[in-house]
Tab-separated table of C-alpha atoms and ligand atoms in Angstrom:
chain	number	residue	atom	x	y	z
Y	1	UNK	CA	-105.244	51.449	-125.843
Y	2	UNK	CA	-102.510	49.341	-124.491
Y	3	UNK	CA	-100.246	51.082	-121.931
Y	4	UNK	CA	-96.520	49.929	-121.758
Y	5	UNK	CA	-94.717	48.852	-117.935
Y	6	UNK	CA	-93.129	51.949	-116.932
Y	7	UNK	CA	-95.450	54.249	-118.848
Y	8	UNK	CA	-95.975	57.690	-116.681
Y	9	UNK	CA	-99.558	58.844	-116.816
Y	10	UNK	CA	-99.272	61.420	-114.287
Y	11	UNK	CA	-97.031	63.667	-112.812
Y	12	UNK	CA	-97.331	66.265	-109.606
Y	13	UNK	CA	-97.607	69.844	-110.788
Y	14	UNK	CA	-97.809	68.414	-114.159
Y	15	UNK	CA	-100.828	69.007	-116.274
Y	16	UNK	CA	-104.084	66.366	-116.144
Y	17	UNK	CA	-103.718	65.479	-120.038
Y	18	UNK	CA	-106.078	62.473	-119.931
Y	19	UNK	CA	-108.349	60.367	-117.592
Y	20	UNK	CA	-107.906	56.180	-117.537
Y	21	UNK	CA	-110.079	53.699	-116.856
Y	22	UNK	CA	-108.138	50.535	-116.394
Y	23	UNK	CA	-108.782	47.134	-118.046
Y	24	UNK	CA	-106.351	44.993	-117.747
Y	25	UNK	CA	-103.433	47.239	-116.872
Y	26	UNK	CA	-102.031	47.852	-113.624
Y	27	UNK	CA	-101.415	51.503	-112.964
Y	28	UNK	CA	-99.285	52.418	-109.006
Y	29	UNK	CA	-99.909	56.118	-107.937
Y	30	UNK	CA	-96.226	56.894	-106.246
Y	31	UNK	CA	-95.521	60.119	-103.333
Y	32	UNK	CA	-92.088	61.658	-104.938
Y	33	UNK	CA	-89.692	61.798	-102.225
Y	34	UNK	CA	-86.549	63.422	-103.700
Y	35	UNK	CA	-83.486	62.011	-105.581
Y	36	UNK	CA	-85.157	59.448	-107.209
Y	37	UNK	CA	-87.362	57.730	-104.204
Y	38	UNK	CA	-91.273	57.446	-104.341
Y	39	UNK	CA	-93.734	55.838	-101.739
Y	40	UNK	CA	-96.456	53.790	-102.965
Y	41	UNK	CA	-99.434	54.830	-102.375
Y	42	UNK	CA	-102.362	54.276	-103.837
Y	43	UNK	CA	-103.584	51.307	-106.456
Y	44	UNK	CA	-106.305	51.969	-109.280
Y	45	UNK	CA	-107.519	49.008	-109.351
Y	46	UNK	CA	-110.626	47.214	-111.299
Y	47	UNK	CA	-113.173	49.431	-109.579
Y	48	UNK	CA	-111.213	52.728	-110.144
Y	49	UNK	CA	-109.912	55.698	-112.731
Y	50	UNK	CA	-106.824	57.635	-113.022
Y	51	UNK	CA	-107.536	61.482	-113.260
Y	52	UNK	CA	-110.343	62.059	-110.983
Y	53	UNK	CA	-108.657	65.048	-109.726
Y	54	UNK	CA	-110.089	66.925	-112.511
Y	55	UNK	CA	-113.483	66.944	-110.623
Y	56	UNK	CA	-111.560	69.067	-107.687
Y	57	UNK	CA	-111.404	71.481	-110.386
Y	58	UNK	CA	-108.023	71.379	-110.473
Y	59	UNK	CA	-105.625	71.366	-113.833
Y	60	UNK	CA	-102.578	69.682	-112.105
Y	61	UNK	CA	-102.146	65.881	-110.599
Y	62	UNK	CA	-100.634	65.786	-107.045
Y	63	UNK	CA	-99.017	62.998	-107.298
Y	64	UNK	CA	-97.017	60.543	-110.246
Y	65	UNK	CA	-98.988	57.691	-111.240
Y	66	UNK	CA	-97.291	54.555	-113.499
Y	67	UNK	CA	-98.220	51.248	-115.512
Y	68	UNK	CA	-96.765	48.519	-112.717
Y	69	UNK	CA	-98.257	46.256	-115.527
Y	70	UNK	CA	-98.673	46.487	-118.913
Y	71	UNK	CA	-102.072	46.235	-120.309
Y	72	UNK	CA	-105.369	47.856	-121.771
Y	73	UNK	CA	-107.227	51.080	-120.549
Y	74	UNK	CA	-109.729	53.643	-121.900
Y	75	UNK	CA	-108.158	56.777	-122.091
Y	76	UNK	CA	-110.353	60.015	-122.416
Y	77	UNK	CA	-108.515	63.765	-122.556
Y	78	UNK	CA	-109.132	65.651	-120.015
Y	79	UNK	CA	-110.700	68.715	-121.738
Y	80	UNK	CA	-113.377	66.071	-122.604
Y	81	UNK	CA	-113.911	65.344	-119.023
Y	82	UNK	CA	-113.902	69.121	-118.251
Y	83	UNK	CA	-116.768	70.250	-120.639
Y	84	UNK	CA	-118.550	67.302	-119.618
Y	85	UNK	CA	-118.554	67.887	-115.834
Y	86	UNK	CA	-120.459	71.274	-116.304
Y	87	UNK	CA	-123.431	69.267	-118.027
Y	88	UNK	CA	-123.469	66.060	-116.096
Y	89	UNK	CA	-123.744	66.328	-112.380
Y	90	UNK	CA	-123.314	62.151	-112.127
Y	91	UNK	CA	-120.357	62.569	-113.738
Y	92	UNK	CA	-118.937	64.813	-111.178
Y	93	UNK	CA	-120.215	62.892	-108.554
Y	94	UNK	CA	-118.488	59.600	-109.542
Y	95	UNK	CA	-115.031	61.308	-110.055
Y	96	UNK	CA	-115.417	62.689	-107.039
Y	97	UNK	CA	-116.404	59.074	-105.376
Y	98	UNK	CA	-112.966	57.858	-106.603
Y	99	UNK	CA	-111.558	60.983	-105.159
Y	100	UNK	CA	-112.148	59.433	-101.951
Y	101	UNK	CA	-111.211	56.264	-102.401
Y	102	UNK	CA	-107.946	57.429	-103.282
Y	103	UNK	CA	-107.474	60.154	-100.142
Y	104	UNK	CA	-108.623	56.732	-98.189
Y	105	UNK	CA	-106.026	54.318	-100.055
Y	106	UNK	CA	-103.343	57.052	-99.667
Y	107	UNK	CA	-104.075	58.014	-95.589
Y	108	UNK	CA	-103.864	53.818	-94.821
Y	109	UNK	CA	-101.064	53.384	-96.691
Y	110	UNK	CA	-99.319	56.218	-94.727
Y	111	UNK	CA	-100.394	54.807	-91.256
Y	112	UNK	CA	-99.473	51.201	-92.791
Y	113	UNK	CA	-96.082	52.107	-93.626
Y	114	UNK	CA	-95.516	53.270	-90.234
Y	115	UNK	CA	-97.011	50.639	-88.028
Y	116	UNK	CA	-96.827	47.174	-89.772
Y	117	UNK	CA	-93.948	45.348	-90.185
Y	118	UNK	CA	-92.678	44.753	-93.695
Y	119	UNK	CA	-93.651	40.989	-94.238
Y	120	UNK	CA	-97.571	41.766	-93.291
Y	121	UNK	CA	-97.095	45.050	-95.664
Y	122	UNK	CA	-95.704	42.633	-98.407
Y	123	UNK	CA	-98.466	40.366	-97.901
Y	124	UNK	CA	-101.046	43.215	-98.061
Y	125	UNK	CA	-99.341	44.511	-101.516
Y	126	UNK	CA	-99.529	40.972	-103.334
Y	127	UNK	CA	-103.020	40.654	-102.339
Y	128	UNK	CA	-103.729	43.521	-104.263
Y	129	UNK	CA	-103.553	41.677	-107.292
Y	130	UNK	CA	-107.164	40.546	-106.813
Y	131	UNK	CA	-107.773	44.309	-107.484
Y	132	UNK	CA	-105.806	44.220	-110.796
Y	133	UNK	CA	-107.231	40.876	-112.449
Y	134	UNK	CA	-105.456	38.191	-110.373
Y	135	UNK	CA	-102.839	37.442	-112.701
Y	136	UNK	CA	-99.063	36.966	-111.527
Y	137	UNK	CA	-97.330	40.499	-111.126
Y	138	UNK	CA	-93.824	41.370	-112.817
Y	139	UNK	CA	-92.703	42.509	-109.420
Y	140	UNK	CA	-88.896	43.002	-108.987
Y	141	UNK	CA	-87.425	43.236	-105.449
Y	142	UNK	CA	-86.580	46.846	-106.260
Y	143	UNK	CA	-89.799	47.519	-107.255
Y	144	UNK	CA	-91.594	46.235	-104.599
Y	145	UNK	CA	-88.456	48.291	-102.112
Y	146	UNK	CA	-90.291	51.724	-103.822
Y	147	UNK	CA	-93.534	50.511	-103.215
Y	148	UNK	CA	-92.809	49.704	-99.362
Y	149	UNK	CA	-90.230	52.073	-98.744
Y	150	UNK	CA	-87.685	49.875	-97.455
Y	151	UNK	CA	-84.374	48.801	-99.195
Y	152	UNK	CA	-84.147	45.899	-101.371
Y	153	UNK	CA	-82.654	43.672	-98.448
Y	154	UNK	CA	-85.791	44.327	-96.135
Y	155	UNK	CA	-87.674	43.053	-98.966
Y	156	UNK	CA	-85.607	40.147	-99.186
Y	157	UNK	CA	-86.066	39.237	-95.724
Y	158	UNK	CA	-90.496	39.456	-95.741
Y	159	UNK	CA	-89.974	37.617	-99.209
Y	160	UNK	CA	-88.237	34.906	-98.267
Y	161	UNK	CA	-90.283	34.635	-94.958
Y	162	UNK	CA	-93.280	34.214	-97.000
Y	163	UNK	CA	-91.873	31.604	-99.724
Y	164	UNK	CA	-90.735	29.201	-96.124
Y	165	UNK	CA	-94.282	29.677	-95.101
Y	166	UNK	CA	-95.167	28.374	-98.918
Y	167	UNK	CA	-97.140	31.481	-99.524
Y	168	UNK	CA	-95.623	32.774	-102.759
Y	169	UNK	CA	-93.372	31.298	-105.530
Y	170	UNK	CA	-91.522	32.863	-108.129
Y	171	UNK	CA	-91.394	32.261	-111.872
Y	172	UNK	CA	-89.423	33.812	-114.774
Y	173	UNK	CA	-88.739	37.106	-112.068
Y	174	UNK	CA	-92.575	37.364	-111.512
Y	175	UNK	CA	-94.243	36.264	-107.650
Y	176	UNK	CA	-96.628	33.655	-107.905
Y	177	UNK	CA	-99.523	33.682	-105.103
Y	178	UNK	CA	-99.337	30.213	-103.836
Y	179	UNK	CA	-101.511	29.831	-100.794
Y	180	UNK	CA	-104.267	32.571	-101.131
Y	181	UNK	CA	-105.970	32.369	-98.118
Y	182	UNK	CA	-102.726	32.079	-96.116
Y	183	UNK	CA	-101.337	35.490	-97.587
Y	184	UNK	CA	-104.580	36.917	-96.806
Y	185	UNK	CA	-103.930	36.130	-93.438
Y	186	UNK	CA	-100.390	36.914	-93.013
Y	187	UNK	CA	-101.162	40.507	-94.348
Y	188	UNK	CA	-101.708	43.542	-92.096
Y	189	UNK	CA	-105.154	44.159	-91.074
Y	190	UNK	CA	-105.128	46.775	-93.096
Y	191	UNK	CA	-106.328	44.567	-95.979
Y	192	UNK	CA	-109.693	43.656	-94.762
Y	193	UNK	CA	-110.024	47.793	-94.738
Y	194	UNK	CA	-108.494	47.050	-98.238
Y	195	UNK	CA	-111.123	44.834	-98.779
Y	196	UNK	CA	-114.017	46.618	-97.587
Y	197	UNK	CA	-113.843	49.937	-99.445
Y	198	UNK	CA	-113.180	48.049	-102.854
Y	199	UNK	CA	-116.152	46.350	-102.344
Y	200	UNK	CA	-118.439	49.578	-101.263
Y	201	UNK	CA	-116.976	51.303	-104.508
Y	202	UNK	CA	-118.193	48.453	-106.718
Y	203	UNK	CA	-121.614	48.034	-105.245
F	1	ZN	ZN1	-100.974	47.782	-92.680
């Protein structure tokens, strides 16, 4: 199926209704914070599924999940997933794997926000598109404020620090990774954590 930008496919306390796998789309799992402010989180990336909750045996999401990118997925409903959990013990152990890598995604990005500075968190977010097929990212500067927590302005700044540093471009209101390596470099050290836990889930 293809899912729309902006499409919600979760919600906290909000019934699991289906589970995604993720082609081509890119799908941001988002902390609520009140009047209209969410935290980014966690990415599902290449390697990872929307909905794994469901193997905690619980019926509600925690947290809101959206379609940064529009694109293709697999969709399953969740009663599916249910009735096949009792009968497949693999099943339930791979939900459960992406469980983790979600708790993991979600504790660094915590610690991130509070210790990095915003152009080496900026740098770490844009190298997630290697997770999400490479291709250029409709990122707006407001976007990309929710997803760092920081007003538009801060975003600004670490934006235009990287483009004098020849790092990213922009095109038709989407950032273009110029220099990959360099971006790699310029982003927290969190990446190579990043890095290495998107690498053990795919193996
Ligand atoms: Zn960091």
């Amino acid at each position: 199926m293809q899912l729309e930008f902006g499409r919600v496919l979760a919600e906290p306390d909000a019934a699991i209704r289906d589970v995604y796998l993720r082609q081509t789309a890119f799908i941001s799992v988002v902390a609520p914070c009140g009047a209209g402010a969410a935290l980014h989180v966690a990415l599902v990336g290449n390697e990872g599924l929307l909905g794994t909750w469901l193997a905690l045996g619980v019926n509600d999401a925690p947290l809101r999940a959206l379609v940064r990118r529009a694109g293709s997925a697999l969709r399953t409903p969740a009663a599916r997933i249910r009735s096949e959990l009792a009968a497949w013990p693999a099943l339930r152990e791979l939900l459960l794997c992406f469980c983790y890598v979600l708790h993991r995604q979600v504790a660094q990005t915590v610690a991130c926000t509070h210790n990095h500075p915003v152009e080496a968190r900026l740098a770490r977010l844009l190298m997630t598109r290697d997770r999400a097929g490479g291709a250029a990212l409709h990122l707006t500067q407001q976007f990309l404020g929710g997803m760092l927590g920081v007003r538009r302005e801060g975003v600004t700044q670490a934006a235009s620090a990287l483009r004098a540093r020849r790092l990213i471009g922009y095109r038709c209101s989407k950032i273009l990774v110029l220099n990959r390596r360099g971006l790699e470099a310029a982003a927290c050290r969190c990446y190579e954590g990043d890095s290495r836990l998107y690498k053990w889930t795919l193996a």
